[in-house]
PDB file of C-alpha atoms in Angstrom:
ATOM      1  CA  LEU A   1     -15.240 -14.047  41.904  1.00 66.00           C
ATOM      2  CA  GLY A   2     -11.427 -13.671  42.072  1.00 78.00           C
ATOM      3  CA  THR A   3      -8.685 -11.617  40.465  1.00 85.00           C
ATOM      4  CA  ALA A   4      -8.891 -13.529  37.213  1.00 86.00           C
ATOM      5  CA  SER A   5     -12.544 -12.353  36.815  1.00 88.00           C
ATOM      6  CA  VAL A   6     -11.527  -8.692  37.292  1.00 90.00           C
ATOM      7  CA  ALA A   7      -8.668  -9.001  35.095  1.00 88.00           C
ATOM      8  CA  SER A   8     -10.739 -10.412  32.346  1.00 88.00           C
ATOM      9  CA  SER A   9     -13.452  -7.890  32.735  1.00 89.00           C
ATOM     10  CA  THR A  10     -11.035  -5.027  32.503  1.00 89.00           C
ATOM     11  CA  ALA A  11      -9.470  -6.210  29.510  1.00 88.00           C
ATOM     12  CA  ALA A  12     -12.750  -7.421  27.565  1.00 91.00           C
ATOM     13  CA  SER A  13     -14.427  -4.413  28.475  1.00 91.00           C
ATOM     14  CA  LYS A  14     -12.029  -2.207  26.765  1.00 91.00           C
ATOM     15  CA  MET A  15     -12.555  -3.913  23.550  1.00 90.00           C
ATOM     16  CA  ASP A  16     -16.150  -3.748  24.422  1.00 92.00           C
ATOM     17  CA  GLN A  17     -16.020  -0.016  24.608  1.00 93.00           C
ATOM     18  CA  ILE A  18     -14.120   0.246  21.327  1.00 93.00           C
ATOM     19  CA  ALA A  19     -16.771  -1.947  19.500  1.00 93.00           C
ATOM     20  CA  THR A  20     -19.790  -0.026  20.902  1.00 95.00           C
ATOM     21  CA  MET A  21     -18.576   3.224  19.992  1.00 96.00           C
ATOM     22  CA  PRO A  22     -20.060   3.307  16.348  1.00 95.00           C
ATOM     23  CA  MET A  23     -23.507   2.211  17.955  1.00 96.00           C
ATOM     24  CA  SER A  24     -23.525   5.004  20.405  1.00 96.00           C
ATOM     25  CA  SER A  25     -22.780   7.515  17.645  1.00 95.00           C
ATOM     26  CA  PHE A  26     -25.711   6.201  15.623  1.00 96.00           C
ATOM     27  CA  GLY A  27     -27.851   7.000  18.557  1.00 95.00           C
ATOM     28  CA  VAL A  28     -26.571  10.522  19.239  1.00 95.00           C
ATOM     29  CA  THR A  29     -26.892  11.248  15.463  1.00 95.00           C
ATOM     30  CA  MET A  30     -30.442  10.040  15.692  1.00 95.00           C
ATOM     31  CA  ALA A  31     -31.212  12.410  18.588  1.00 95.00           C
ATOM     32  CA  THR A  32     -30.173  15.434  16.281  1.00 95.00           C
ATOM     33  CA  PHE A  33     -31.717  14.240  13.318  1.00 96.00           C
ATOM     34  CA  ALA A  34     -35.090  13.616  15.034  1.00 95.00           C
ATOM     35  CA  ALA A  35     -34.941  17.059  16.749  1.00 94.00           C
ATOM     36  CA  GLN A  36     -34.128  18.786  13.254  1.00 94.00           C
ATOM     37  CA  ASN A  37     -36.884  17.246  11.412  1.00 94.00           C
ATOM     38  CA  ILE A  38     -39.455  17.707  14.321  1.00 92.00           C
ATOM     39  CA  GLY A  39     -38.529  21.537  13.785  1.00 89.00           C
ATOM     40  CA  ALA A  40     -38.963  21.419   9.872  1.00 90.00           C
ATOM     41  CA  GLY A  41     -42.241  19.379  10.061  1.00 88.00           C
ATOM     42  CA  GLN A  42     -40.802  16.383   8.229  1.00 91.00           C
ATOM     43  CA  TYR A  43     -42.266  13.778  10.696  1.00 91.00           C
ATOM     44  CA  ASN A  44     -42.046  10.939   8.344  1.00 92.00           C
ATOM     45  CA  ARG A  45     -38.385  11.375   7.787  1.00 94.00           C
ATOM     46  CA  ILE A  46     -37.884  10.569  11.510  1.00 94.00           C
ATOM     47  CA  ILE A  47     -39.598   7.266  11.119  1.00 94.00           C
ATOM     48  CA  LYS A  48     -37.616   6.385   7.791  1.00 95.00           C
ATOM     49  CA  GLY A  49     -34.421   7.463   9.540  1.00 95.00           C
ATOM     50  CA  VAL A  50     -34.979   5.414  12.539  1.00 96.00           C
ATOM     51  CA  ARG A  51     -35.825   2.292  10.226  1.00 95.00           C
ATOM     52  CA  GLN A  52     -32.699   2.733   8.219  1.00 96.00           C
ATOM     53  CA  THR A  53     -30.440   3.529  11.270  1.00 96.00           C
ATOM     54  CA  LEU A  54     -31.719   0.273  13.019  1.00 96.00           C
ATOM     55  CA  ILE A  55     -30.671  -1.784   9.763  1.00 97.00           C
ATOM     56  CA  LEU A  56     -27.146  -0.119   9.724  1.00 96.00           C
ATOM     57  CA  SER A  57     -26.505  -0.421  13.409  1.00 97.00           C
ATOM     58  CA  GLY A  58     -28.097  -3.608  13.838  1.00 96.00           C
ATOM     59  CA  SER A  59     -25.951  -5.068  11.095  1.00 97.00           C
ATOM     60  CA  PHE A  60     -22.821  -3.610  12.557  1.00 97.00           C
ATOM     61  CA  ALA A  61     -23.794  -5.129  15.697  1.00 97.00           C
ATOM     62  CA  ILE A  62     -24.217  -8.402  14.459  1.00 97.00           C
ATOM     63  CA  VAL A  63     -20.854  -8.277  12.499  1.00 97.00           C
ATOM     64  CA  ILE A  64     -18.741  -6.924  15.229  1.00 96.00           C
ATOM     65  CA  GLY A  65     -20.268  -9.309  17.858  1.00 96.00           C
ATOM     66  CA  ALA A  66     -19.517 -12.337  15.716  1.00 97.00           C
ATOM     67  CA  LEU A  67     -15.845 -11.024  15.386  1.00 95.00           C
ATOM     68  CA  GLU A  68     -15.617 -10.625  19.170  1.00 94.00           C
ATOM     69  CA  ILE A  69     -16.920 -14.065  19.728  1.00 95.00           C
ATOM     70  CA  ILE A  70     -14.726 -15.740  17.239  1.00 95.00           C
ATOM     71  CA  PHE A  71     -11.401 -13.882  18.049  1.00 92.00           C
ATOM     72  CA  GLY A  72     -12.153 -13.012  21.579  1.00 87.00           C
ATOM     73  CA  LYS A  73      -9.032 -14.721  23.150  1.00 86.00           C
ATOM     74  CA  THR A  74      -6.787 -12.918  20.529  1.00 87.00           C
ATOM     75  CA  LEU A  75      -8.415  -9.547  21.069  1.00 86.00           C
ATOM     76  CA  VAL A  76      -8.070  -9.636  24.804  1.00 86.00           C
ATOM     77  CA  GLY A  77      -4.352 -10.600  24.353  1.00 84.00           C
ATOM     78  CA  LEU A  78      -3.774  -7.074  22.976  1.00 83.00           C
ATOM     79  CA  PHE A  79      -4.587  -5.576  26.600  1.00 81.00           C
ATOM     80  CA  ILE A  80      -3.042  -8.071  28.808  1.00 80.00           C
ATOM     81  CA  SER A  81       0.367  -9.616  29.133  1.00 74.00           C
ATOM     82  CA  GLY A  82       0.932 -13.291  30.247  1.00 69.00           C
ATOM     83  CA  HIS A  83      -2.026 -14.953  28.636  1.00 74.00           C
ATOM     84  CA  ASP A  84      -3.250 -16.376  31.837  1.00 82.00           C
ATOM     85  CA  PRO A  85      -5.518 -19.269  30.859  1.00 87.00           C
ATOM     86  CA  ALA A  86      -8.141 -18.355  33.506  1.00 89.00           C
ATOM     87  CA  VAL A  87      -8.048 -15.013  32.328  1.00 89.00           C
ATOM     88  CA  MET A  88      -8.411 -15.788  28.610  1.00 90.00           C
ATOM     89  CA  ARG A  89     -11.186 -18.274  29.445  1.00 91.00           C
ATOM     90  CA  LEU A  90     -13.403 -15.804  31.463  1.00 92.00           C
ATOM     91  CA  SER A  91     -12.755 -13.262  28.750  1.00 92.00           C
ATOM     92  CA  GLN A  92     -14.246 -15.410  26.184  1.00 93.00           C
ATOM     93  CA  THR A  93     -17.309 -15.934  28.432  1.00 94.00           C
ATOM     94  CA  TYR A  94     -17.522 -12.298  28.557  1.00 95.00           C
ATOM     95  CA  PHE A  95     -17.659 -12.082  24.857  1.00 95.00           C
ATOM     96  CA  ASN A  96     -19.931 -14.803  24.487  1.00 95.00           C
ATOM     97  CA  VAL A  97     -22.564 -13.093  26.727  1.00 95.00           C
ATOM     98  CA  ILE A  98     -22.060  -9.469  25.782  1.00 96.00           C
ATOM     99  CA  ALA A  99     -21.319  -9.485  22.306  1.00 95.00           C
ATOM    100  CA  SER A 100     -24.093 -11.813  21.328  1.00 95.00           C
ATOM    101  CA  SER A 101     -26.433  -9.260  22.800  1.00 96.00           C
ATOM    102  CA  TYR A 102     -25.063  -6.265  20.773  1.00 97.00           C
ATOM    103  CA  VAL A 103     -28.367  -6.124  18.857  1.00 97.00           C
ATOM    104  CA  LEU A 104     -30.223  -4.963  22.042  1.00 96.00           C
ATOM    105  CA  LEU A 105     -27.679  -2.252  22.657  1.00 97.00           C
ATOM    106  CA  ALA A 106     -27.916  -0.936  19.172  1.00 97.00           C
ATOM    107  CA  VAL A 107     -31.761  -0.862  19.433  1.00 97.00           C
ATOM    108  CA  LEU A 108     -31.610   0.676  22.720  1.00 97.00           C
ATOM    109  CA  PHE A 109     -29.063   3.638  21.559  1.00 97.00           C
ATOM    110  CA  ILE A 110     -31.443   4.491  18.592  1.00 97.00           C
ATOM    111  CA  ILE A 111     -34.864   4.349  20.188  1.00 96.00           C
ATOM    112  CA  ARG A 112     -33.632   6.169  23.524  1.00 96.00           C
ATOM    113  CA  ASN A 113     -31.918   9.028  21.557  1.00 96.00           C
ATOM    114  CA  THR A 114     -34.763   9.315  19.034  1.00 96.00           C
ATOM    115  CA  LEU A 115     -37.451   9.655  21.880  1.00 95.00           C
ATOM    116  CA  GLN A 116     -35.181  12.330  23.424  1.00 94.00           C
ATOM    117  CA  GLY A 117     -34.780  14.161  20.249  1.00 94.00           C
ATOM    118  CA  VAL A 118     -38.592  14.311  19.677  1.00 92.00           C
ATOM    119  CA  GLY A 119     -39.018  15.912  23.206  1.00 89.00           C
ATOM    120  CA  GLN A 120     -40.005  12.733  25.265  1.00 89.00           C
ATOM    121  CA  GLN A 121     -37.941  12.759  28.251  1.00 85.00           C
ATOM    122  CA  ALA A 122     -39.866  10.697  30.695  1.00 90.00           C
ATOM    123  CA  MET A 123     -39.704   7.345  29.057  1.00 90.00           C
ATOM    124  CA  PRO A 124     -35.883   7.282  28.864  1.00 89.00           C
ATOM    125  CA  THR A 125     -35.788   8.062  32.538  1.00 91.00           C
ATOM    126  CA  PHE A 126     -38.047   5.116  33.374  1.00 94.00           C
ATOM    127  CA  ALA A 127     -35.811   3.052  31.010  1.00 95.00           C
ATOM    128  CA  GLY A 128     -32.812   4.022  33.152  1.00 93.00           C
ATOM    129  CA  ILE A 129     -34.766   2.840  36.192  1.00 95.00           C
ATOM    130  CA  ALA A 130     -35.594  -0.615  34.380  1.00 96.00           C
ATOM    131  CA  GLU A 131     -31.736  -1.119  33.816  1.00 96.00           C
ATOM    132  CA  LEU A 132     -31.184  -0.726  37.633  1.00 95.00           C
ATOM    133  CA  VAL A 133     -33.763  -3.258  38.328  1.00 96.00           C
ATOM    134  CA  MET A 134     -32.236  -5.797  35.703  1.00 96.00           C
ATOM    135  CA  ARG A 135     -28.846  -5.433  37.052  1.00 95.00           C
ATOM    136  CA  SER A 136     -30.081  -5.840  40.628  1.00 96.00           C
ATOM    137  CA  PHE A 137     -31.926  -9.130  39.697  1.00 96.00           C
ATOM    138  CA  ALA A 138     -28.692 -10.441  37.977  1.00 95.00           C
ATOM    139  CA  ALA A 139     -26.743  -9.751  41.142  1.00 93.00           C
ATOM    140  CA  PHE A 140     -29.193 -11.174  43.536  1.00 94.00           C
ATOM    141  CA  PHE A 141     -30.107 -14.170  41.507  1.00 95.00           C
ATOM    142  CA  LEU A 142     -27.734 -14.932  38.763  1.00 94.00           C
ATOM    143  CA  VAL A 143     -24.307 -14.530  40.264  1.00 92.00           C
ATOM    144  CA  GLY A 144     -24.826 -17.239  42.837  1.00 91.00           C
ATOM    145  CA  PRO A 145     -25.740 -20.134  40.372  1.00 93.00           C
ATOM    146  CA  LEU A 146     -23.912 -18.873  37.346  1.00 92.00           C
ATOM    147  CA  GLY A 147     -20.833 -17.173  38.709  1.00 92.00           C
ATOM    148  CA  TYR A 148     -19.087 -15.004  36.543  1.00 93.00           C
ATOM    149  CA  ALA A 149     -21.352 -15.600  33.573  1.00 94.00           C
ATOM    150  CA  GLY A 150     -24.277 -14.342  35.817  1.00 93.00           C
ATOM    151  CA  ALA A 151     -22.326 -11.114  36.874  1.00 94.00           C
ATOM    152  CA  VAL A 152     -21.651 -10.488  33.059  1.00 95.00           C
ATOM    153  CA  ALA A 153     -25.431 -11.121  32.159  1.00 96.00           C
ATOM    154  CA  ALA A 154     -26.236  -8.101  34.032  1.00 95.00           C
ATOM    155  CA  GLU A 155     -25.370  -5.907  31.089  1.00 96.00           C
ATOM    156  CA  PRO A 156     -27.637  -7.682  28.529  1.00 96.00           C
ATOM    157  CA  LEU A 157     -30.310  -7.959  30.995  1.00 97.00           C
ATOM    158  CA  ALA A 158     -30.360  -4.226  31.566  1.00 97.00           C
ATOM    159  CA  TRP A 159     -30.424  -3.491  27.844  1.00 97.00           C
ATOM    160  CA  LEU A 160     -33.398  -5.895  27.513  1.00 97.00           C
ATOM    161  CA  GLY A 161     -35.102  -3.977  30.520  1.00 96.00           C
ATOM    162  CA  SER A 162     -34.553  -0.751  28.924  1.00 96.00           C
ATOM    163  CA  CYS A 163     -35.743  -1.873  25.561  1.00 96.00           C
ATOM    164  CA  ILE A 164     -39.077  -3.265  27.054  1.00 96.00           C
ATOM    165  CA  VAL A 165     -39.834   0.226  28.267  1.00 96.00           C
ATOM    166  CA  LEU A 166     -38.808   2.027  25.221  1.00 96.00           C
ATOM    167  CA  ILE A 167     -40.057   0.268  22.370  1.00 95.00           C
ATOM    168  CA  PRO A 168     -43.926   0.507  23.232  1.00 95.00           C
ATOM    169  CA  SER A 169     -43.291   4.231  23.929  1.00 94.00           C
ATOM    170  CA  TYR A 170     -41.717   4.441  20.404  1.00 95.00           C
ATOM    171  CA  LEU A 171     -44.488   2.811  18.857  1.00 94.00           C
ATOM    172  CA  ARG A 172     -46.861   5.410  20.421  1.00 93.00           C
ATOM    173  CA  ALA A 173     -44.547   8.068  19.164  1.00 93.00           C
ATOM    174  CA  ILE A 174     -44.839   6.610  15.454  1.00 92.00           C
ATOM    175  CA  ARG A 175     -48.463   6.995  15.709  1.00 92.00           C
ATOM    176  CA  GLN A 176     -48.267  10.480  16.939  1.00 91.00           C
ATOM    177  CA  LEU A 177     -45.609  11.212  14.106  1.00 90.00           C
ATOM    178  CA  HIS A 178     -47.973  10.026  11.427  1.00 89.00           C
ATOM    179  CA  ASN A 179     -50.780  12.059  12.873  1.00 89.00           C
ATOM    180  CA  LEU A 180     -48.486  15.223  13.044  1.00 87.00           C
ATOM    181  CA  GLN A 181     -47.357  14.548   9.399  1.00 88.00           C
ATOM    182  CA  TYR A 182     -51.053  14.272   8.178  1.00 85.00           C
ATOM    183  CA  MET A 183     -52.011  17.441   9.850  1.00 88.00           C
ATOM    184  CA  HIS A 184     -48.883  19.294   8.472  1.00 82.00           C
ATOM    185  CA  ASP A 185     -49.616  17.960   4.865  1.00 82.00           C
ATOM    186  CA  GLN A 186     -53.254  19.291   5.247  1.00 85.00           C
ATOM    187  CA  ASN A 187     -52.308  22.489   6.393  1.00 84.00           C
ATOM    188  CA  GLU A 188     -49.778  22.766   3.281  1.00 80.00           C
ATOM    189  CA  GLN A 189     -52.527  21.686   0.766  1.00 81.00           C
ATOM    190  CA  THR A 190     -54.794  24.228   2.489  1.00 85.00           C
ATOM    191  CA  LYS A 191     -52.014  26.963   1.993  1.00 82.00           C
ATOM    192  CA  ARG A 192     -51.288  26.118  -1.453  1.00 82.00           C
ATOM    193  CA  ALA A 193     -54.937  26.157  -2.460  1.00 82.00           C
ATOM    194  CA  ALA A 194     -55.191  29.510  -0.862  1.00 83.00           C
ATOM    195  CA  VAL A 195     -52.345  30.802  -2.776  1.00 84.00           C
ATOM    196  CA  THR A 196     -53.507  29.480  -6.198  1.00 82.00           C
ATOM    197  CA  ALA A 197     -56.818  30.980  -5.501  1.00 81.00           C
ATOM    198  CA  GLU A 198     -55.400  34.394  -4.902  1.00 77.00           C
ATOM    199  CA  ALA A 199     -53.165  34.141  -7.838  1.00 77.00           C
ATOM    200  CA  GLY A 200     -56.164  33.271  -9.980  1.00 71.00           C
ATOM    201  CA  THR A 201     -58.113  35.911  -8.676  1.00 70.00           C
ATOM    202  CA  GLY A 202     -55.543  38.408  -9.377  1.00 58.00           C
ATOM    203  CA  GLU A 203     -55.120  37.548 -13.005  1.00 51.00           C
ATOM    204  CA  HIS A 204     -58.668  38.649 -13.734  1.00 48.00           C
ATOM    205  CA  THR A 205     -59.228  41.602 -11.444  1.00 46.00           C
ATOM    206  CA  GLU A 206     -58.940  45.152 -13.085  1.00 47.00           C
ATOM    207  CA  ILE A 207     -58.310  48.031 -10.707  1.00 42.00           C
ATOM    208  CA  SER A 208     -59.343  51.483 -12.215  1.00 45.00           C
ATOM    209  CA  VAL A 209     -57.208  54.515 -11.459  1.00 43.00           C
ATOM    210  CA  PRO A 210     -57.583  58.087 -12.954  1.00 48.00           C
ATOM    211  CA  ASN A 211     -55.608  58.919 -15.805  1.00 50.00           C
ATOM    212  CA  SER A 212     -52.731  61.286 -14.791  1.00 42.00           C
ATOM    213  CA  THR A 213     -53.070  63.401 -17.919  1.00 44.00           C
ATOM    214  CA  GLN A 214     -56.577  64.221 -17.358  1.00 45.00           C
ATOM    215  CA  ALA A 215     -58.724  65.180 -14.457  1.00 43.00           C
ATOM    216  CA  GLY A 216     -62.295  66.124 -13.694  1.00 46.00           C
ATOM    217  CA  PRO A 217     -65.548  64.401 -13.926  1.00 43.00           C
ATOM    218  CA  GLY A 218     -65.092  63.324 -17.544  1.00 43.00           C
ATOM    219  CA  SER A 219     -61.743  62.110 -17.362  1.00 42.00           C
ATOM    220  CA  HIS A 220     -60.837  58.638 -18.636  1.00 40.00           C
ATOM    221  CA  HIS A 221     -59.696  55.630 -16.626  1.00 36.00           C
ATOM    222  CA  GLN A 222     -56.713  53.415 -17.164  1.00 35.00           C
ATOM    223  CA  SER A 223     -56.765  49.489 -16.265  1.00 29.00           C
ATOM    224  CA  ILE A 224     -53.861  47.704 -14.870  1.00 28.00           C
TER     225      ILE A 224
END
């Protein structure tokens, strides 16, 4: 694809790494958040947390993606010298393809890390295989007809392939979390009912003990 393609990818990917760091941080946070709430039995908090984090990370992805597309050439100019027209043009192509797909990456980070946090390790592994398959597809079938744009499209396609694997798994996990929350709530209600019953019984129970000042068959009893 030429030296201009290499230079543009090197420069644009630096900006891409900076832009995606917050989305990655959202994902790592969700892994810890999910694991903590699994331990605490607060399963509904995981679902609510995922929903809110998807909104936050997705909104950030849209905004930062739009900024990269609009100011792509200016941003690349921070990392290269000379402002070669070919490099600037290809860098803009990079941003047009990659930045417009940031929402997929935001979803990928959150869903994958949440599944790992709740103890589901298999599906994230299969998602990695799906990413490899999609990258191979782009290399074999898109680079030829589309050139540089086809090579860059390998990343969004990999994110898409991973999401296709992870989202159904997450939906199944949601159903399991709802069931676990229901059983947890039922257990808590049973415990509270048992404690209330014991407390009520204790209020009306009299225990007779011998009066310490008297002894013998005719001694009085003291109620507690």
